[in-house]
PDB file of C-alpha atoms in Angstrom:
ATOM      1  CA  UNK A 196       0.000   0.000   0.000  1.00  0.00           C
ATOM      2  CA  UNK A 197       2.835   2.416   0.851  1.00  0.00           C
ATOM      3  CA  UNK A 198       6.099   2.695  -1.040  1.00  0.00           C
ATOM      4  CA  UNK A 199       8.934   5.107  -0.250  1.00  0.00           C
ATOM      5  CA  UNK A 200      11.327   5.610  -3.170  1.00  0.00           C
ATOM      6  CA  UNK A 201      14.690   7.418  -2.897  1.00  0.00           C
ATOM      7  CA  UNK A 202      13.419   9.894  -0.300  1.00  0.00           C
ATOM      8  CA  UNK A 203      15.762  12.717   0.698  1.00  0.00           C
ATOM      9  CA  UNK A 204      15.224  15.499   3.227  1.00  0.00           C
ATOM     10  CA  UNK A 205      17.669  17.936   4.801  1.00  0.00           C
ATOM     11  CA  UNK A 206      17.237  20.696   7.364  1.00  0.00           C
ATOM     12  CA  UNK A 207      19.778  23.548   7.372  1.00  0.00           C
ATOM     13  CA  UNK A 208      22.147  21.454   5.302  1.00  0.00           C
ATOM     14  CA  UNK A 209      21.897  18.448   7.640  1.00  0.00           C
ATOM     15  CA  UNK A 210      20.676  15.295   5.900  1.00  0.00           C
ATOM     16  CA  UNK A 211      17.932  13.580   7.913  1.00  0.00           C
ATOM     17  CA  UNK A 212      16.560  11.230   5.250  1.00  0.00           C
ATOM     18  CA  UNK A 213      19.354  10.207   2.909  1.00  0.00           C
ATOM     19  CA  UNK A 214      17.753   8.023   0.269  1.00  0.00           C
ATOM     20  CA  UNK A 215      15.012   6.037   2.025  1.00  0.00           C
ATOM     21  CA  UNK A 216      13.566   3.026   0.191  1.00  0.00           C
ATOM     22  CA  UNK A 217      10.849   1.093   1.997  1.00  0.00           C
ATOM     23  CA  UNK A 218       7.671  -0.857   1.272  1.00  0.00           C
ATOM     24  CA  UNK A 219       4.783  -1.310   3.710  1.00  0.00           C
ATOM     25  CA  UNK A 220       2.489  -4.150   2.593  1.00  0.00           C
ATOM     26  CA  UNK A 221      -1.271  -3.780   2.681  1.00  0.00           C
ATOM     27  CA  UNK A 222      -2.899  -5.028   5.881  1.00  0.00           C
ATOM     28  CA  UNK A 223       0.401  -5.552   7.706  1.00  0.00           C
ATOM     29  CA  UNK A 224       2.167  -3.791  10.577  1.00  0.00           C
ATOM     30  CA  UNK A 225       5.557  -2.402   9.613  1.00  0.00           C
ATOM     31  CA  UNK A 226       7.738  -1.111  12.442  1.00  0.00           C
ATOM     32  CA  UNK A 227      10.597   1.335  11.852  1.00  0.00           C
ATOM     33  CA  UNK A 228      13.165   1.177  14.640  1.00  0.00           C
ATOM     34  CA  UNK A 229      16.179   3.349  15.327  1.00  0.00           C
ATOM     35  CA  UNK A 230      17.604   5.538  18.044  1.00  0.00           C
ATOM     36  CA  UNK A 231      16.069   8.920  18.849  1.00  0.00           C
ATOM     37  CA  UNK A 232      16.724  11.712  16.373  1.00  0.00           C
ATOM     38  CA  UNK A 233      17.371   9.593  13.276  1.00  0.00           C
ATOM     39  CA  UNK A 234      14.310  10.855  11.371  1.00  0.00           C
ATOM     40  CA  UNK A 235      11.559   8.366  12.177  1.00  0.00           C
ATOM     41  CA  UNK A 236       8.964  11.063  12.859  1.00  0.00           C
ATOM     42  CA  UNK A 237      10.172  13.030   9.839  1.00  0.00           C
ATOM     43  CA  UNK A 238       9.426   9.968   7.732  1.00  0.00           C
ATOM     44  CA  UNK A 239       5.878   9.826   9.126  1.00  0.00           C
ATOM     45  CA  UNK A 240       5.307  13.479   8.248  1.00  0.00           C
ATOM     46  CA  UNK A 241       6.323  12.808   4.639  1.00  0.00           C
ATOM     47  CA  UNK A 242       3.913   9.882   4.355  1.00  0.00           C
ATOM     48  CA  UNK A 243       0.938  12.033   5.360  1.00  0.00           C
ATOM     49  CA  UNK A 244       2.103  15.056   3.365  1.00  0.00           C
ATOM     50  CA  UNK A 245       2.984  17.377   6.243  1.00  0.00           C
ATOM     51  CA  UNK A 246       6.531  17.711   4.879  1.00  0.00           C
ATOM     52  CA  UNK A 247       7.762  17.863   1.278  1.00  0.00           C
ATOM     53  CA  UNK A 248      10.932  15.966   0.404  1.00  0.00           C
ATOM     54  CA  UNK A 249      13.936  17.503  -1.296  1.00  0.00           C
ATOM     55  CA  UNK A 250      13.468  14.696  -3.786  1.00  0.00           C
ATOM     56  CA  UNK A 251      11.928  11.241  -3.974  1.00  0.00           C
ATOM     57  CA  UNK A 252       8.447   9.751  -3.922  1.00  0.00           C
ATOM     58  CA  UNK A 253       5.874   8.614  -1.369  1.00  0.00           C
ATOM     59  CA  UNK A 254       3.341   6.364  -3.097  1.00  0.00           C
ATOM     60  CA  UNK A 255       0.006   5.407  -1.553  1.00  0.00           C
ATOM     61  CA  UNK A 256      -1.574   2.852  -3.890  1.00  0.00           C
ATOM     62  CA  UNK A 257       0.668   4.316  -6.630  1.00  0.00           C
ATOM     63  CA  UNK A 258      -0.512   7.897  -5.971  1.00  0.00           C
ATOM     64  CA  UNK A 259       2.454  10.171  -5.220  1.00  0.00           C
ATOM     65  CA  UNK A 260       1.690  12.127  -2.037  1.00  0.00           C
ATOM     66  CA  UNK A 261       4.488  14.591  -2.788  1.00  0.00           C
ATOM     67  CA  UNK A 262       2.603  15.831  -5.863  1.00  0.00           C
ATOM     68  CA  UNK A 263      -0.763  16.367  -4.156  1.00  0.00           C
ATOM     69  CA  UNK A 264      -2.092  19.730  -3.016  1.00  0.00           C
ATOM     70  CA  UNK A 265      -5.314  21.133  -1.592  1.00  0.00           C
ATOM     71  CA  UNK A 266      -8.451  19.035  -1.892  1.00  0.00           C
ATOM     72  CA  UNK A 267      -6.699  15.979  -3.360  1.00  0.00           C
ATOM     73  CA  UNK A 268      -4.290  15.868  -0.433  1.00  0.00           C
ATOM     74  CA  UNK A 269      -7.173  16.250   2.044  1.00  0.00           C
ATOM     75  CA  UNK A 270      -9.049  13.405   0.362  1.00  0.00           C
ATOM     76  CA  UNK A 271      -6.012  11.146   0.676  1.00  0.00           C
ATOM     77  CA  UNK A 272      -5.581  12.052   4.347  1.00  0.00           C
ATOM     78  CA  UNK A 273      -9.109  10.811   5.072  1.00  0.00           C
ATOM     79  CA  UNK A 274      -7.700   7.303   4.644  1.00  0.00           C
ATOM     80  CA  UNK A 275      -5.268   7.909   7.529  1.00  0.00           C
ATOM     81  CA  UNK A 276      -5.340   8.168  11.282  1.00  0.00           C
ATOM     82  CA  UNK A 277      -2.424   9.129  13.477  1.00  0.00           C
ATOM     83  CA  UNK A 278      -1.628   8.139  17.042  1.00  0.00           C
ATOM     84  CA  UNK A 279       0.648  10.959  18.150  1.00  0.00           C
ATOM     85  CA  UNK A 280       3.562  10.463  20.508  1.00  0.00           C
ATOM     86  CA  UNK A 281       1.987  12.384  23.382  1.00  0.00           C
ATOM     87  CA  UNK A 282      -1.575  11.380  22.520  1.00  0.00           C
ATOM     88  CA  UNK A 283      -2.442  14.971  21.482  1.00  0.00           C
ATOM     89  CA  UNK A 284      -5.760  14.940  23.309  1.00  0.00           C
ATOM     90  CA  UNK A 285      -7.597  18.247  23.578  1.00  0.00           C
ATOM     91  CA  UNK A 286      -7.269  19.388  27.197  1.00  0.00           C
ATOM     92  CA  UNK A 287     -10.539  21.348  27.106  1.00  0.00           C
ATOM     93  CA  UNK A 288     -12.586  18.342  25.938  1.00  0.00           C
ATOM     94  CA  UNK A 289     -13.510  15.297  27.976  1.00  0.00           C
ATOM     95  CA  UNK A 290     -12.755  11.768  26.806  1.00  0.00           C
ATOM     96  CA  UNK A 291     -16.084  11.337  25.032  1.00  0.00           C
ATOM     97  CA  UNK A 292     -15.670  14.643  23.189  1.00  0.00           C
ATOM     98  CA  UNK A 293     -12.075  13.816  22.214  1.00  0.00           C
ATOM     99  CA  UNK A 294     -13.014  10.456  20.715  1.00  0.00           C
ATOM    100  CA  UNK A 295     -16.125  11.863  19.035  1.00  0.00           C
ATOM    101  CA  UNK A 296     -14.255  14.829  17.555  1.00  0.00           C
ATOM    102  CA  UNK A 297     -13.361  13.270  14.151  1.00  0.00           C
ATOM    103  CA  UNK A 298     -16.938  12.091  13.639  1.00  0.00           C
ATOM    104  CA  UNK A 299     -18.411  15.486  14.487  1.00  0.00           C
ATOM    105  CA  UNK A 300     -15.909  17.313  12.267  1.00  0.00           C
ATOM    106  CA  UNK A 301     -15.879  14.979   9.265  1.00  0.00           C
ATOM    107  CA  UNK A 302     -19.294  13.284   9.164  1.00  0.00           C
ATOM    108  CA  UNK A 303     -22.994  14.074   9.437  1.00  0.00           C
ATOM    109  CA  UNK A 304     -23.843  11.112  11.639  1.00  0.00           C
ATOM    110  CA  UNK A 305     -26.704  11.576  14.132  1.00  0.00           C
ATOM    111  CA  UNK A 306     -25.744  12.105  17.766  1.00  0.00           C
ATOM    112  CA  UNK A 307     -27.102   8.711  18.786  1.00  0.00           C
ATOM    113  CA  UNK A 308     -24.841   6.920  16.298  1.00  0.00           C
ATOM    114  CA  UNK A 309     -21.820   8.971  17.361  1.00  0.00           C
ATOM    115  CA  UNK A 310     -22.514   8.094  20.986  1.00  0.00           C
ATOM    116  CA  UNK A 311     -22.814   4.400  20.128  1.00  0.00           C
ATOM    117  CA  UNK A 312     -19.530   4.379  18.206  1.00  0.00           C
ATOM    118  CA  UNK A 313     -17.619   6.256  20.905  1.00  0.00           C
ATOM    119  CA  UNK A 314     -18.717   3.882  23.659  1.00  0.00           C
ATOM    120  CA  UNK A 315     -17.957   0.907  21.413  1.00  0.00           C
ATOM    121  CA  UNK A 316     -14.402   2.151  20.902  1.00  0.00           C
ATOM    122  CA  UNK A 317     -13.884   2.917  24.577  1.00  0.00           C
ATOM    123  CA  UNK A 318     -15.066  -0.581  25.457  1.00  0.00           C
ATOM    124  CA  UNK A 319     -12.650  -1.975  22.858  1.00  0.00           C
ATOM    125  CA  UNK A 320      -9.836  -0.194  24.738  1.00  0.00           C
ATOM    126  CA  UNK A 321     -10.990  -1.669  28.077  1.00  0.00           C
ATOM    127  CA  UNK A 322     -12.092   1.751  29.312  1.00  0.00           C
ATOM    128  CA  UNK A 323     -15.204   1.918  31.508  1.00  0.00           C
ATOM    129  CA  UNK A 324     -18.178   4.156  30.579  1.00  0.00           C
ATOM    130  CA  UNK A 325     -17.313   6.456  33.494  1.00  0.00           C
ATOM    131  CA  UNK A 326     -14.013   7.369  31.825  1.00  0.00           C
ATOM    132  CA  UNK A 327     -15.969   9.143  29.067  1.00  0.00           C
ATOM    133  CA  UNK A 328     -16.663  12.056  31.432  1.00  0.00           C
ATOM    134  CA  UNK A 329     -13.069  12.543  32.596  1.00  0.00           C
ATOM    135  CA  UNK A 330     -10.693  15.146  31.191  1.00  0.00           C
ATOM    136  CA  UNK A 331      -7.165  14.331  29.952  1.00  0.00           C
ATOM    137  CA  UNK A 332      -5.468  15.757  33.054  1.00  0.00           C
ATOM    138  CA  UNK A 333      -7.428  13.233  35.139  1.00  0.00           C
ATOM    139  CA  UNK A 334      -6.044  10.258  33.209  1.00  0.00           C
ATOM    140  CA  UNK A 335      -2.917   8.185  33.659  1.00  0.00           C
ATOM    141  CA  UNK A 336      -0.403   8.003  30.818  1.00  0.00           C
ATOM    142  CA  UNK A 337      -1.655   4.585  29.770  1.00  0.00           C
ATOM    143  CA  UNK A 338      -5.270   5.707  29.739  1.00  0.00           C
ATOM    144  CA  UNK A 339      -4.381   8.717  27.591  1.00  0.00           C
ATOM    145  CA  UNK A 340      -2.748   6.382  25.055  1.00  0.00           C
ATOM    146  CA  UNK A 341      -5.828   4.169  24.977  1.00  0.00           C
ATOM    147  CA  UNK A 342      -8.148   7.145  24.509  1.00  0.00           C
ATOM    148  CA  UNK A 343      -5.915   8.404  21.696  1.00  0.00           C
ATOM    149  CA  UNK A 344      -6.049   4.959  20.075  1.00  0.00           C
ATOM    150  CA  UNK A 345      -9.850   4.954  20.384  1.00  0.00           C
ATOM    151  CA  UNK A 346      -9.939   8.326  18.622  1.00  0.00           C
ATOM    152  CA  UNK A 347      -7.589   7.085  15.892  1.00  0.00           C
ATOM    153  CA  UNK A 348      -9.840   4.068  15.310  1.00  0.00           C
ATOM    154  CA  UNK A 349     -13.191   5.880  15.416  1.00  0.00           C
ATOM    155  CA  UNK A 350     -13.450   6.394  11.634  1.00  0.00           C
ATOM    156  CA  UNK A 351     -12.160   2.911  10.779  1.00  0.00           C
ATOM    157  CA  UNK A 352      -9.134   4.170   8.802  1.00  0.00           C
ATOM    158  CA  UNK A 353      -7.320   2.145   6.177  1.00  0.00           C
ATOM    159  CA  UNK A 354      -3.915   3.300   7.425  1.00  0.00           C
ATOM    160  CA  UNK A 355      -2.742   4.191  10.940  1.00  0.00           C
ATOM    161  CA  UNK A 356       0.574   5.863  11.728  1.00  0.00           C
ATOM    162  CA  UNK A 357       1.859   5.276  15.270  1.00  0.00           C
ATOM    163  CA  UNK A 358       4.503   7.731  16.492  1.00  0.00           C
ATOM    164  CA  UNK A 359       6.308   6.173  19.471  1.00  0.00           C
ATOM    165  CA  UNK A 360       3.069   4.714  20.884  1.00  0.00           C
ATOM    166  CA  UNK A 361       4.443   3.639  24.278  1.00  0.00           C
ATOM    167  CA  UNK A 362       6.959   6.375  25.064  1.00  0.00           C
ATOM    168  CA  UNK A 363       6.878   7.230  28.767  1.00  0.00           C
ATOM    169  CA  UNK A 364       4.897   4.159  29.805  1.00  0.00           C
ATOM    170  CA  UNK A 365       6.058   1.473  32.222  1.00  0.00           C
ATOM    171  CA  UNK A 366       6.596  -2.068  30.831  1.00  0.00           C
ATOM    172  CA  UNK A 367       3.195  -3.499  31.886  1.00  0.00           C
ATOM    173  CA  UNK A 368       1.299  -0.610  30.305  1.00  0.00           C
ATOM    174  CA  UNK A 369       3.533  -0.752  27.211  1.00  0.00           C
ATOM    175  CA  UNK A 370       2.560  -4.388  26.820  1.00  0.00           C
ATOM    176  CA  UNK A 371      -1.120  -3.423  27.223  1.00  0.00           C
ATOM    177  CA  UNK A 372      -0.902  -0.799  24.470  1.00  0.00           C
ATOM    178  CA  UNK A 373       0.893  -3.165  22.105  1.00  0.00           C
ATOM    179  CA  UNK A 374      -1.719  -5.833  22.865  1.00  0.00           C
ATOM    180  CA  UNK A 375      -4.467  -3.350  21.938  1.00  0.00           C
ATOM    181  CA  UNK A 376      -2.674  -2.464  18.705  1.00  0.00           C
ATOM    182  CA  UNK A 377      -2.545  -6.161  17.851  1.00  0.00           C
ATOM    183  CA  UNK A 378      -6.188  -6.642  18.802  1.00  0.00           C
ATOM    184  CA  UNK A 379      -7.502  -3.676  16.803  1.00  0.00           C
ATOM    185  CA  UNK A 380      -5.385  -4.715  13.842  1.00  0.00           C
ATOM    186  CA  UNK A 381      -6.763  -8.260  13.977  1.00  0.00           C
ATOM    187  CA  UNK A 382     -10.294  -6.849  14.146  1.00  0.00           C
ATOM    188  CA  UNK A 383      -9.926  -4.213  11.414  1.00  0.00           C
ATOM    189  CA  UNK A 384      -7.042  -5.275   9.187  1.00  0.00           C
ATOM    190  CA  UNK A 385      -5.657  -1.770   8.696  1.00  0.00           C
ATOM    191  CA  UNK A 386      -2.197  -1.089   7.302  1.00  0.00           C
ATOM    192  CA  UNK A 387       0.086   0.304   9.996  1.00  0.00           C
ATOM    193  CA  UNK A 388       3.417   2.008  10.295  1.00  0.00           C
ATOM    194  CA  UNK A 389       4.848   2.157  13.821  1.00  0.00           C
ATOM    195  CA  UNK A 390       7.967   4.159  14.606  1.00  0.00           C
ATOM    196  CA  UNK A 391       9.571   3.181  17.894  1.00  0.00           C
ATOM    197  CA  UNK A 392      12.763   2.546  19.787  1.00  0.00           C
ATOM    198  CA  UNK A 393      11.174   0.359  22.454  1.00  0.00           C
ATOM    199  CA  UNK A 394      12.749  -3.080  22.202  1.00  0.00           C
ATOM    200  CA  UNK A 395      11.956  -5.934  22.382  1.00  0.00           C
ATOM    201  CA  UNK A 396       8.267  -5.046  22.762  1.00  0.00           C
ATOM    202  CA  UNK A 397       7.839  -3.867  19.161  1.00  0.00           C
ATOM    203  CA  UNK A 398       8.632  -7.341  17.903  1.00  0.00           C
ATOM    204  CA  UNK A 399       5.317  -8.446  19.452  1.00  0.00           C
ATOM    205  CA  UNK A 400       3.288  -6.385  16.982  1.00  0.00           C
ATOM    206  CA  UNK A 401       5.453  -6.276  13.865  1.00  0.00           C
ATOM    207  CA  UNK A 402       4.925  -8.228  10.675  1.00  0.00           C
ATOM    208  CA  UNK A 403       7.982  -6.488   9.238  1.00  0.00           C
ATOM    209  CA  UNK A 404      10.749  -4.422  10.822  1.00  0.00           C
ATOM    210  CA  UNK A 405      12.986  -1.820   9.186  1.00  0.00           C
ATOM    211  CA  UNK A 406      15.941  -0.164  10.901  1.00  0.00           C
ATOM    212  CA  UNK A 407      16.714   3.479  10.146  1.00  0.00           C
ATOM    213  CA  UNK A 408      20.293   4.588  10.755  1.00  0.00           C
ATOM    214  CA  UNK A 409      22.049   7.726   9.523  1.00  0.00           C
ATOM    215  CA  UNK A 410      19.185   8.502   7.154  1.00  0.00           C
ATOM    216  CA  UNK A 411      19.014   5.106   5.481  1.00  0.00           C
ATOM    217  CA  UNK A 412      17.240   1.792   5.938  1.00  0.00           C
ATOM    218  CA  UNK A 413      20.064  -0.596   6.809  1.00  0.00           C
ATOM    219  CA  UNK A 414      17.958  -3.695   7.544  1.00  0.00           C
ATOM    220  CA  UNK A 415      14.488  -4.966   6.651  1.00  0.00           C
ATOM    221  CA  UNK A 416      12.734  -8.242   7.338  1.00  0.00           C
ATOM    222  CA  UNK A 417      10.514 -10.175   9.688  1.00  0.00           C
ATOM    223  CA  UNK A 418      11.103  -9.730  13.440  1.00  0.00           C
ATOM    224  CA  UNK A 419      12.982 -13.023  13.531  1.00  0.00           C
ATOM    225  CA  UNK A 420      15.172 -12.004  10.584  1.00  0.00           C
ATOM    226  CA  UNK A 421      16.013  -8.674  12.219  1.00  0.00           C
ATOM    227  CA  UNK A 422      16.810 -10.296  15.545  1.00  0.00           C
ATOM    228  CA  UNK A 423      19.315 -12.549  13.770  1.00  0.00           C
ATOM    229  CA  UNK A 424      20.590  -9.933  11.312  1.00  0.00           C
ATOM    230  CA  UNK A 425      24.326 -10.045  10.688  1.00  0.00           C
ATOM    231  CA  UNK A 426      24.904  -6.267  10.583  1.00  0.00           C
ATOM    232  CA  UNK A 427      26.723  -5.352  13.823  1.00  0.00           C
ATOM    233  CA  UNK A 428      24.865  -2.005  13.972  1.00  0.00           C
ATOM    234  CA  UNK A 429      21.546  -3.860  14.078  1.00  0.00           C
ATOM    235  CA  UNK A 430      22.747  -6.202  16.802  1.00  0.00           C
ATOM    236  CA  UNK A 431      24.236  -3.326  18.805  1.00  0.00           C
ATOM    237  CA  UNK A 432      20.944  -1.438  18.686  1.00  0.00           C
ATOM    238  CA  UNK A 433      18.906  -4.477  19.721  1.00  0.00           C
ATOM    239  CA  UNK A 434      21.287  -5.101  22.632  1.00  0.00           C
ATOM    240  CA  UNK A 435      21.286  -1.403  23.626  1.00  0.00           C
ATOM    241  CA  UNK A 436      25.071  -1.144  23.529  1.00  0.00           C
ATOM    242  CA  UNK A 437      26.355   2.225  24.673  1.00  0.00           C
ATOM    243  CA  UNK A 438      28.918   2.649  21.868  1.00  0.00           C
ATOM    244  CA  UNK A 439      26.174   2.415  19.265  1.00  0.00           C
ATOM    245  CA  UNK A 440      23.809   4.720  21.132  1.00  0.00           C
ATOM    246  CA  UNK A 441      26.529   7.385  21.273  1.00  0.00           C
ATOM    247  CA  UNK A 442      27.439   6.956  17.579  1.00  0.00           C
TER     248      UNK A 442
END
């Protein structure tokens, strides 16, 4: 569904993406790993058209996102949902209003149907009906992530982009979030791109893993193939070796 071809992007003369080539198969979860600051989030912004590359292509079903403007770009974005790193919930809205927001902004569904869908999604995230009336500052970090995932899922998108979905969470809650990603994917069959540096948890959700290092994809394969990859940089990252992290 998504193909990245020879993608380059620099900021102030500093190359961040230095010739990215990557394919994300339809209906699968592709995880891009790499240490912080290597351009994972920049890659996400190119896929959804928030950034323009210096050169290269981003193809969604063979439509080049980099060439779209205005209404055509907005139409393409309707196929996407994004789970932002910090959740990006609206502080002034309660949980129900946050999850309902895309439906109220983008559809003409009756209030009763919106209410039904919101509570269905909250239940899917193992959130009780009472949570719907809480505000984001009353929620734990894990609950915020689950509410954000409910909002991302509310319009049943074809493609979901996950930007560091478990950053700041403790291991049990990280496992819960990854379990919910797996569960919603099994239920809906969306195509997903997850960018993360949380290992080994990401291997639980990935169909395919790509490693981004110094602006390039240096390894790609199934989780098992990546875990046994011969490149010492890949092994050093998986093992969390200090020399690599300081490279």
